Coordinates of C-alpha atoms in Angstrom, one line a residue:
M1 CA 0.0 0.0 0.0
S2 CA 1.5 3.3 -1.1
D3 CA 0.0 5.3 1.8
F4 CA 1.1 2.9 4.5
S5 CA 3.2 4.5 7.2
Y6 CA 6.1 2.5 8.6
V7 CA 7.1 2.9 12.3
F8 CA 9.4 0.6 14.1
G9 CA 10.1 -1.0 17.5
I10 CA 13.7 -1.5 18.7
D11 CA 14.9 -3.7 21.5
L12 CA 18.3 -2.1 22.3
G13 CA 19.7 -4.9 24.3
T14 CA 22.9 -5.4 26.3
T15 CA 24.0 -8.4 24.3
F16 CA 21.6 -8.5 21.4
S17 CA 19.3 -6.0 19.7
A18 CA 16.4 -6.4 17.3
I19 CA 14.1 -4.2 15.1
S20 CA 10.5 -5.0 14.2
Y21 CA 7.5 -3.4 12.5
I22 CA 3.7 -4.1 12.1
D23 CA 2.8 -4.8 8.5
E24 CA -0.2 -3.8 6.5
H25 CA -2.1 -6.8 7.8
G26 CA -1.4 -6.0 11.4
K27 CA 1.1 -8.8 11.8
P28 CA 4.5 -8.3 13.5
V29 CA 7.7 -8.8 11.4
V30 CA 11.1 -9.0 13.0
I31 CA 13.5 -7.7 10.4
P32 CA 16.5 -9.9 9.8
S33 CA 20.0 -8.4 9.7
Q34 CA 22.2 -8.4 6.6
E35 CA 23.6 -11.6 8.1
N36 CA 20.1 -13.0 8.0
R37 CA 19.6 -13.3 11.8
P38 CA 16.6 -12.0 13.7
I39 CA 18.8 -10.6 16.4
T40 CA 22.1 -8.7 16.2
P41 CA 24.9 -8.8 18.7
S42 CA 25.2 -5.4 20.4
V43 CA 29.0 -5.2 19.8
V44 CA 30.7 -2.4 17.9
Y45 CA 34.1 -2.6 16.2
F46 CA 35.9 0.5 15.0
S47 CA 38.2 -0.3 12.0
D48 CA 39.2 3.4 12.0
D49 CA 37.6 6.7 13.2
M50 CA 35.1 6.7 10.3
K51 CA 34.3 3.0 9.8
F52 CA 32.5 0.5 12.0
L53 CA 31.2 -3.0 12.2
V54 CA 28.2 -4.1 14.3
G55 CA 27.1 -7.6 15.0
D56 CA 28.7 -11.0 14.3
E57 CA 31.7 -9.5 12.5
A58 CA 32.3 -7.2 15.4
V59 CA 32.1 -10.1 17.8
N60 CA 34.9 -11.8 15.9
M61 CA 37.1 -8.7 16.5
L62 CA 36.7 -8.9 20.3
K63 CA 39.6 -11.4 20.1
A64 CA 41.6 -10.0 17.2
D65 CA 41.4 -6.3 18.2
P66 CA 39.8 -5.9 21.7
Q67 CA 41.1 -2.3 22.2
N68 CA 38.9 -1.1 19.4
T69 CA 35.8 -3.3 20.1
V70 CA 33.0 -2.4 22.5
S71 CA 30.4 -4.7 24.1
F72 CA 27.9 -4.5 27.0
I73 CA 27.6 -0.7 26.5
K74 CA 24.0 -0.7 27.9
R75 CA 25.4 -1.1 31.4
Q76 CA 27.1 2.3 31.1
M77 CA 24.0 4.2 29.9
G78 CA 23.2 7.3 31.9
R79 CA 26.8 7.7 33.1
P80 CA 27.8 11.2 31.7
N81 CA 31.5 11.0 32.5
F82 CA 32.0 7.5 31.0
N83 CA 33.7 7.1 27.6
Y84 CA 35.8 4.8 25.5
K85 CA 38.9 6.3 23.7
I86 CA 39.1 4.7 20.3
H87 CA 41.3 5.9 17.4
D88 CA 42.1 9.1 19.3
R89 CA 38.4 9.9 19.8
A90 CA 36.3 9.6 22.9
Y91 CA 32.9 7.9 22.5
N92 CA 30.3 8.0 25.2
P93 CA 27.7 5.3 25.8
Q94 CA 25.0 7.2 23.8
E95 CA 27.3 7.3 20.7
I96 CA 28.2 3.6 20.9
S97 CA 24.5 2.8 21.2
A98 CA 23.7 5.1 18.3
I99 CA 26.0 3.2 16.1
I100 CA 24.2 -0.1 17.0
L101 CA 20.9 1.7 16.2
K102 CA 22.3 2.9 12.9
K103 CA 23.2 -0.6 11.9
L104 CA 19.6 -1.8 12.8
A105 CA 18.1 1.0 10.7
L106 CA 20.5 0.2 7.7
D107 CA 19.5 -3.4 7.9
A108 CA 15.8 -2.5 7.9
K109 CA 16.3 -0.2 4.9
L110 CA 18.1 -2.9 2.9
Y111 CA 15.4 -5.4 3.9
F112 CA 12.8 -3.2 2.3
L113 CA 14.9 -2.5 -0.8
Q114 CA 15.1 -6.2 -1.4
L115 CA 11.3 -6.2 -1.4
G116 CA 11.3 -3.4 -4.0
L117 CA 10.3 -0.7 -1.4
E118 CA 12.0 2.5 -0.5
V119 CA 11.2 2.9 3.2
E120 CA 12.5 5.6 5.5
V121 CA 13.4 4.1 8.9
K122 CA 12.8 7.1 11.1
D123 CA 10.0 6.8 13.6
V124 CA 10.8 4.4 16.4
V125 CA 10.0 3.2 19.9
I126 CA 13.1 2.1 21.8
T127 CA 12.8 -0.1 24.9
V128 CA 14.7 0.0 28.2
P129 CA 14.6 -2.0 31.4
A130 CA 11.6 -1.0 33.6
Y131 CA 13.9 0.0 36.4
F132 CA 16.0 2.4 34.3
G133 CA 16.1 5.9 35.8
M134 CA 15.6 9.1 34.0
D135 CA 19.3 9.6 33.2
Q136 CA 19.4 6.1 31.6
R137 CA 16.2 6.7 29.7
G138 CA 17.4 10.1 28.6
A139 CA 20.7 8.6 27.3
T140 CA 18.7 6.0 25.4
K141 CA 16.5 8.6 23.7
E142 CA 19.6 10.7 23.0
A143 CA 21.3 7.6 21.3
G144 CA 18.3 7.3 19.0
E145 CA 18.5 11.0 18.1
L146 CA 22.3 10.7 17.4
A147 CA 21.5 7.9 15.0
G148 CA 19.1 10.2 13.1
L149 CA 16.0 8.6 14.4
N150 CA 12.8 10.2 15.7
V151 CA 12.2 8.6 19.1
L152 CA 8.4 8.4 19.5
M153 CA 8.7 6.9 23.0
V154 CA 11.1 5.2 25.4
M155 CA 9.1 2.1 26.5
N156 CA 9.6 -0.4 29.4
E157 CA 10.8 -3.8 28.1
P158 CA 8.4 -5.9 30.3
T159 CA 5.5 -3.8 29.1
A160 CA 6.6 -4.4 25.5
A161 CA 6.8 -8.2 26.2
A162 CA 3.4 -8.1 27.8
L163 CA 1.9 -6.3 24.8
A164 CA 3.4 -8.8 22.4
Y165 CA 1.8 -11.5 24.5
G166 CA -1.5 -9.8 25.3
I167 CA -2.3 -8.4 21.8
N168 CA -4.1 -11.7 21.1
K169 CA -5.3 -12.3 24.6
I170 CA -7.4 -9.2 24.9
G171 CA -10.8 -10.1 26.3
K172 CA -9.4 -12.5 28.9
D173 CA -8.6 -10.6 32.1
Q174 CA -5.4 -11.8 33.7
N175 CA -2.4 -10.8 35.8
V176 CA 1.0 -11.4 34.0
F177 CA 4.3 -11.8 35.7
V178 CA 7.2 -10.8 33.3
F179 CA 10.6 -12.3 34.3
D180 CA 13.1 -10.5 32.1
L181 CA 16.7 -11.7 32.4
G182 CA 18.8 -10.3 29.6
G183 CA 22.5 -10.3 29.0
G184 CA 23.2 -7.4 31.3
T185 CA 20.0 -6.4 33.1
F186 CA 17.2 -8.0 35.1
D187 CA 13.6 -6.8 35.5
V188 CA 10.5 -8.4 37.1
T189 CA 7.2 -6.7 36.4
I190 CA 3.6 -7.5 37.2
L191 CA 1.0 -6.3 34.6
S192 CA -2.7 -6.6 34.6
I193 CA -4.7 -7.1 31.4
K194 CA -8.3 -6.1 31.6
D195 CA -10.7 -5.4 28.8
N196 CA -8.5 -3.4 26.2
N197 CA -6.1 -2.1 28.8
I198 CA -2.7 -3.2 30.0
W199 CA -1.7 -1.8 33.4
M200 CA 1.8 -1.9 34.9
V201 CA 1.2 -2.8 38.6
A202 CA 4.7 -3.0 40.0
S203 CA 8.3 -3.4 39.0
D204 CA 11.7 -4.1 40.5
G205 CA 15.0 -5.0 39.0
D206 CA 18.8 -4.8 39.0
P207 CA 20.5 -3.0 36.0
E208 CA 23.8 -4.8 37.0
L209 CA 22.5 -8.4 36.9
G210 CA 22.3 -10.4 33.8
G211 CA 23.5 -13.4 31.8
K212 CA 27.0 -11.8 31.7
D213 CA 27.3 -12.5 35.4
W214 CA 26.7 -16.2 34.8
D215 CA 29.4 -16.0 32.1
D216 CA 31.8 -14.2 34.4
D217 CA 31.3 -16.8 37.2
L218 CA 32.1 -19.7 34.9
L219 CA 35.0 -17.9 33.3
S220 CA 36.5 -17.1 36.7
Y221 CA 36.2 -20.8 37.7
C222 CA 38.0 -21.9 34.6
A223 CA 40.7 -19.2 34.9
E224 CA 41.3 -20.1 38.6
S225 CA 41.5 -23.8 37.8
F226 CA 44.1 -23.1 35.2
K227 CA 46.0 -20.7 37.4
N228 CA 46.1 -23.2 40.3
K229 CA 47.9 -25.7 38.0
Y230 CA 50.1 -23.5 35.9
H231 CA 50.5 -20.4 38.1
S232 CA 49.5 -18.1 35.3
D233 CA 46.1 -16.3 34.8
P234 CA 44.6 -16.3 31.3
Q235 CA 42.6 -13.2 32.4
D236 CA 45.8 -11.2 32.4
D237 CA 46.2 -11.5 28.6
P238 CA 43.5 -9.9 26.4
Y239 CA 43.8 -12.5 23.7
S240 CA 43.7 -15.5 26.1
F241 CA 40.8 -13.8 28.0
Q242 CA 38.7 -13.3 24.9
E243 CA 39.3 -16.8 23.6
L244 CA 38.3 -18.2 27.0
Y245 CA 35.3 -16.0 27.1
D246 CA 34.1 -17.2 23.7
R247 CA 34.4 -20.8 24.8
V248 CA 32.6 -20.1 28.1
L249 CA 29.7 -18.6 26.1
K250 CA 29.4 -21.7 24.0
A251 CA 29.8 -24.0 27.0
K252 CA 26.9 -22.1 28.8
I253 CA 24.7 -22.8 25.8
S254 CA 25.8 -26.5 25.7
L255 CA 24.9 -26.8 29.4
S256 CA 21.4 -25.8 28.7
K257 CA 21.0 -28.9 26.6
M258 CA 23.6 -31.4 28.1
A259 CA 24.6 -32.5 31.6
K260 CA 28.2 -31.7 31.1
T261 CA 30.7 -30.0 28.7
N262 CA 34.4 -29.3 28.2
I263 CA 36.1 -25.9 28.2
V264 CA 39.6 -25.6 26.7
V265 CA 41.8 -23.0 28.3
S266 CA 44.9 -21.9 26.3
H267 CA 47.4 -19.4 27.7
D268 CA 51.1 -18.8 27.9
G269 CA 51.9 -21.8 25.7
K270 CA 49.9 -24.2 27.9
R271 CA 46.5 -25.9 27.3
E272 CA 44.1 -27.4 29.8
T273 CA 40.7 -29.1 29.2
I274 CA 38.3 -28.4 32.1
E275 CA 35.1 -30.5 32.5
V276 CA 32.1 -28.6 33.8
Q277 CA 28.9 -30.3 34.8
R278 CA 25.5 -28.6 34.8
K279 CA 25.1 -29.1 38.5
Q280 CA 28.5 -27.6 39.1
F281 CA 27.6 -24.6 36.9
E282 CA 24.4 -24.2 38.9
S283 CA 26.4 -24.3 42.2
L284 CA 28.8 -21.7 40.9
T285 CA 26.0 -19.3 40.1
K286 CA 23.5 -20.0 42.9
D287 CA 24.0 -16.5 44.3
R288 CA 22.8 -15.0 41.0
L289 CA 19.6 -17.1 41.2
Q290 CA 19.0 -16.0 44.8
Q291 CA 19.2 -12.4 43.6
C292 CA 16.6 -13.1 41.0
S293 CA 14.4 -14.9 43.6
R294 CA 14.7 -12.1 46.0
L295 CA 13.6 -9.5 43.5
C296 CA 10.6 -11.7 42.5
K297 CA 9.5 -11.7 46.1
N298 CA 10.0 -7.9 46.3
V299 CA 7.8 -7.2 43.3
L300 CA 5.0 -9.4 44.7
E301 CA 5.1 -7.5 48.0
K302 CA 5.0 -4.1 46.1
A303 CA 1.9 -5.3 44.2
N304 CA 0.4 -6.8 47.4
M305 CA 0.0 -10.1 45.5
S306 CA 0.9 -13.7 45.9
W307 CA 1.9 -16.2 43.2
S308 CA -1.7 -17.6 43.3
D309 CA -2.9 -14.2 42.0
L310 CA -0.9 -14.5 38.8
D311 CA -2.3 -16.2 35.7
T312 CA 0.7 -16.1 33.3
I313 CA 4.4 -16.2 33.7
L314 CA 6.4 -14.7 30.8
L315 CA 10.1 -15.5 30.4
V316 CA 11.9 -12.8 28.4
G317 CA 15.5 -12.5 27.5
G318 CA 18.0 -15.0 26.2
S319 CA 19.3 -15.9 29.6
T320 CA 15.9 -17.4 30.5
Y321 CA 16.9 -20.4 28.3
M322 CA 19.1 -21.7 31.1
P323 CA 17.3 -24.6 32.8
M324 CA 18.2 -23.4 36.3
V325 CA 16.3 -20.2 35.6
R326 CA 13.2 -21.9 34.3
E327 CA 13.3 -24.4 37.2
M328 CA 13.6 -21.7 39.8
V329 CA 10.6 -19.8 38.3
R330 CA 8.6 -23.0 38.3
E331 CA 9.5 -23.7 42.0
L332 CA 8.7 -20.2 43.1
S333 CA 5.4 -19.8 41.2
G334 CA 4.1 -23.3 41.0
K335 CA 3.3 -22.6 37.4
E336 CA 4.6 -23.5 34.0
P337 CA 6.0 -20.5 32.2
S338 CA 4.1 -19.5 29.0
T339 CA 5.7 -20.5 25.7
D340 CA 3.5 -18.1 23.7
V341 CA 6.3 -15.5 23.1
N342 CA 9.8 -15.8 21.8
P343 CA 12.1 -14.6 24.6
D344 CA 14.6 -13.1 22.1
Q345 CA 12.1 -11.3 19.9
C346 CA 9.0 -10.4 22.0
V347 CA 10.3 -7.1 23.3
A348 CA 11.0 -5.7 19.8
I349 CA 7.6 -7.0 18.6
G350 CA 5.8 -5.3 21.6
A351 CA 7.8 -2.1 20.9
A352 CA 6.6 -2.2 17.2
Y353 CA 3.0 -2.5 18.4
Q354 CA 3.5 0.5 20.7
A355 CA 5.1 2.5 17.8
K356 CA 2.1 1.8 15.7
Y357 CA -0.3 2.8 18.5
R358 CA 1.7 6.0 19.2
F359 CA 1.7 6.9 15.6
I360 CA -2.1 6.4 15.4
E361 CA -2.6 8.5 18.5
E362 CA -0.6 11.4 17.0
E363 CA -2.5 11.2 13.7
F364 CA -5.8 11.1 15.6
A365 CA -4.9 14.2 17.6
K366 CA -3.9 16.1 14.4
A367 CA -7.1 15.1 12.6
K368 CA -9.3 16.0 15.6
E369 CA -7.7 19.5 15.8
L370 CA -8.1 20.1 12.0
H371 CA -11.3 18.3 11.1
G372 CA -13.1 17.4 14.3
E373 CA -14.0 14.3 16.3
V374 CA -16.0 12.4 13.7
A375 CA -13.2 12.6 11.0
A376 CA -10.6 11.8 13.5
V377 CA -12.4 8.6 14.7
S378 CA -12.8 7.5 11.1
L379 CA -9.1 8.0 10.4
K380 CA -8.2 6.1 13.6
T381 CA -10.4 3.1 12.5
K382 CA -8.7 3.1 9.1
L383 CA -5.2 3.3 10.6
L384 CA -5.9 0.5 13.1
A385 CA -6.7 -1.7 10.1
G386 CA -8.2 -4.4 12.3
L387 CA -5.7 -4.0 15.2
K388 CA -7.4 -4.0 18.6
D389 CA -7.3 -0.5 20.2
I390 CA -5.2 -1.3 23.3
K391 CA -4.4 1.3 26.0
I392 CA -1.2 0.9 28.1
Q393 CA -1.0 2.4 31.6
E394 CA 2.5 2.5 33.0
C395 CA 3.5 3.6 36.5
V396 CA 6.4 5.3 38.2
A397 CA 9.3 2.8 38.5
K398 CA 11.4 4.9 40.9
S399 CA 10.0 7.5 43.3
L400 CA 10.5 11.2 42.8
G401 CA 11.3 13.5 45.6
V402 CA 12.9 16.8 46.9
I403 CA 15.8 17.4 49.3
L404 CA 14.7 19.3 52.4
L405 CA 16.2 20.4 55.7
D406 CA 14.8 19.2 59.1
N407 CA 14.6 21.3 62.3
N408 CA 18.3 20.6 62.9
F409 CA 19.2 21.7 59.4
A410 CA 20.1 18.1 58.4
E411 CA 19.2 17.1 54.8
Y412 CA 16.7 14.5 54.1
V413 CA 14.7 13.3 51.0
H414 CA 11.0 14.0 51.0
E415 CA 9.0 11.8 48.6
M416 CA 6.7 13.7 46.2
I417 CA 5.6 10.8 43.9
S418 CA 6.0 7.2 45.1
E419 CA 6.8 4.3 42.8
Q420 CA 3.9 2.4 41.4
T421 CA 1.9 5.7 40.9
D422 CA 0.0 5.7 37.6
I423 CA 1.4 8.0 34.9
P424 CA 0.4 10.9 34.4
H425 CA 0.3 12.2 37.9
I426 CA 0.2 15.7 39.6
V427 CA 1.0 16.4 43.2
K428 CA 1.4 19.6 45.2
D429 CA 3.0 20.1 48.6
T430 CA 3.7 23.1 50.9
F431 CA 7.1 23.8 52.3
H432 CA 8.7 26.7 54.2
Y433 CA 11.7 28.9 54.3
A434 CA 14.5 27.2 56.3
Y435 CA 16.2 30.5 57.2
D436 CA 15.3 34.1 57.9
Q437 CA 15.6 36.7 55.2
Q438 CA 15.9 34.2 52.3
T439 CA 15.7 35.7 48.8
S440 CA 16.0 32.5 46.8
V441 CA 14.9 28.9 47.0
K442 CA 16.5 25.9 45.3
V443 CA 14.4 22.7 44.7
E444 CA 16.7 19.7 44.1
I445 CA 14.8 16.9 42.4
T446 CA 15.6 13.3 43.3
E447 CA 14.9 9.9 41.9
G448 CA 15.0 6.6 43.8
F449 CA 14.1 5.3 47.2
G450 CA 15.9 6.5 50.4
K451 CA 16.0 9.2 53.0
K452 CA 19.6 10.5 52.4
R453 CA 21.1 12.3 49.5
D454 CA 23.5 9.5 48.8
D455 CA 20.6 7.0 48.6
V456 CA 19.1 8.7 45.5
A457 CA 20.0 10.2 42.2
L458 CA 19.9 14.0 41.7
I459 CA 18.2 14.5 38.3
G460 CA 17.6 18.2 38.2
E461 CA 17.0 21.5 40.1
V462 CA 14.8 24.5 39.8
I463 CA 15.6 27.9 41.4
L464 CA 13.2 30.6 42.5
D465 CA 15.0 33.9 43.2
K466 CA 14.5 37.6 43.5
L467 CA 12.2 37.1 46.5
P468 CA 11.6 39.7 49.1
P469 CA 13.4 38.8 52.3
R470 CA 11.0 37.4 54.9
P471 CA 11.2 35.3 58.1
K472 CA 11.8 31.6 58.4
G473 CA 8.6 29.6 57.9
T474 CA 7.4 31.6 54.9
P475 CA 5.3 29.2 52.8
L476 CA 6.2 27.9 49.4
E477 CA 4.2 25.5 47.1
V478 CA 6.0 22.9 45.0
L479 CA 4.2 21.1 42.2
Y480 CA 5.4 18.0 40.4
K481 CA 3.6 16.9 37.2
Y482 CA 4.9 13.6 35.8
N483 CA 3.8 13.2 32.2
I484 CA 3.0 10.2 30.0
N485 CA 6.2 10.9 28.0
K486 CA 8.3 10.5 31.2
T487 CA 9.1 14.2 31.6
L488 CA 8.7 15.9 34.9
D489 CA 7.3 19.5 35.1
V490 CA 8.2 21.3 38.4
E491 CA 6.7 24.6 39.6
I492 CA 7.7 26.6 42.7
V493 CA 5.2 29.3 43.9
D494 CA 5.9 31.8 46.7
V495 CA 2.4 31.8 48.3
E496 CA 2.4 35.3 49.7
T497 CA 3.7 37.2 46.6
G498 CA 2.6 34.8 43.9
I499 CA 6.1 34.9 42.4
R500 CA 6.7 31.6 40.6
T501 CA 9.1 29.7 38.3
Q502 CA 8.9 26.5 36.3
G503 CA 11.4 23.9 35.2
Q504 CA 11.4 20.6 33.5
V505 CA 13.3 17.3 33.8
T506 CA 13.3 15.7 30.4
L507 CA 14.7 12.6 28.8
G508 CA 17.3 14.7 27.1
G509 CA 20.5 13.0 27.8
S510 CA 23.7 14.6 29.1
M511 CA 25.2 16.1 25.9
S512 CA 25.1 19.8 25.2
K513 CA 23.4 21.0 22.0
E514 CA 26.8 21.7 20.4
E515 CA 28.2 18.2 21.4
K516 CA 25.1 16.6 20.1
K517 CA 25.3 18.3 16.7
A518 CA 29.0 17.4 16.3
S519 CA 28.3 13.8 17.3
Q520 CA 25.3 13.5 14.9
D521 CA 27.4 14.8 12.1
H522 CA 30.2 12.4 12.9
I523 CA 28.0 9.3 13.2
S524 CA 26.0 10.3 10.0
M525 CA 29.3 10.2 8.0
M526 CA 30.5 6.9 9.5
E527 CA 30.2 3.9 7.2
Q528 CA 30.1 0.1 7.7
G529 CA 33.4 -1.6 6.9

C-alpha cells in the first residue's frame, strides 16, 4: 500500500538487539539483519575513526582487536562521564549505542529494498529495562537521536513483552508476571490485562544483573583452575581472556542442553581441558539465582499479590533459556511459564505495536484539531486496520522527591511521587523557608528510594530567586507533574507574593546542543566496513 506509514520498535539490548514493525495486515515482522539473523549482537568494532562493524563481524574482532571493540555498553547508559577512547576519539555510551541503532536502521532499509520498497526508517520506539532511571532513559533517547531517528517513545521492556503476549489475549482478564533476564540487566514486572487495557502494577530489578554475570562466574572458575595448575592467569592477557570468554559462552549454551561439557583454556603456551557439569555450573552461580528470587518476592510485595494471584508467567531475554532459571521460576510460582512468546524477539515486537499505536494517537490528535472528532475517529479506525485498540497504563518505577532540611538543618529526602503511581500524575505540597531573610529557594529533584542524598540520584534542580526577604517559615508550594512521555514539570510558587518559576526534567541525555550536533554529524558520516 503506497499510503502505508512505517514505524518501528527496537529492542536495544545489552548483548543482542532487534528491530521490528507491524505490516499492512497488522502482523509483527522481526526484520533480519544483513547476516540473515533476527537478532544482532550489540557489539561495535571501529576499524578506523570513520568505519564501524556491528554484530557478528564485530564479535569476531573482540579477540583480534579488543582495544577497538566495545560490548555491553548498555550497562554504562546514563553515566555522563564514562567514555571509550578509540582511534584518538572519545565515545560516550550514547554514541556507541547510536552506532548499533544505525546498523539496525540500515539493515531495515536494505530489507525493504530487497522487497522493492524505499522505506525511511525514522520513527521508532526504543525499549529500556523498567527499572532504568531518567538519566538512563534520557541517554537511550539521545542515542536514538544521534542515530538520526525520531524517538516516539522510550518504553519499558516488560510492558513491551506483555503487549506482544497480550495483543491476542485481549478479552481475557489476567495478571501477567514478566521475568526479564537479559544479557546485562534483570527486571521483574507485574502487569494486569483487563478489557482493552494493560496496566503496569509494580516493577523491580537490577541493572547490574544479567547473563553476563553467569558467564563471568564460569570464566573465573576456569581461569582459577588453570592458574592453580600453571601459576599463570589467562585473564591477564587480552587474547587469552577473549578466547576463553568465547568458549565459556558456547559452554553455557551447551549446558542448557547437556549434563556436562568441556572448556579448553589456552594461555602462555599451555593448554588445559576443564570438564564442567551442569550441576557444578548451577552451584557456581547460585547467588545469582538467589538475587533473582529475592527481586521476584520484592515485586510481589510491592503489588500486594501472591503467586496464586498470577495467571501467566512470561520469560523474556536469552538468559531465561538456562534450565536453572526456568526451574527456579517453576518452583517459586508453582506454574509452568508460557511459551506463547519468543524470549529473544517479543520485546522488539511489543515495541513495534506500541510504535504503531503511538503513531495512530498522534495522527488522531492532528485530525481532531483540524477536522473534528468524527473525522478523527474515522481516520483512527482506518489506521488501526483491524488491530485492537489497546491502551497501556505505565507507572512510576522509581519514586521522585525533593531534598529538604529538618529542624536541625540536616538534609533528608521527601517523597513527592511514590513508585507504582500511575502516569500521568500531579502532586502539590507546601514547604517553608529554612532561614530568615531568604531571597531565593532551590528545589533539588531526586529519583530513587531512600532518606539520604547518597541514597538517591539528583536528576535536576529549579531555582526561584528575586524574592523579598522574609522570616523563616514563609510558605512555598512545589508542584510535580509527571507526564506520559516520562518528563517531569516542576513549579515553585511563593504563596504570599505569587512569584513563581517553572522547570522541566526531560529525557534529554547529558550532551550539550553543540556536542550533540557534532556527534550527529560524525555518526552520519561513518560507514560500515
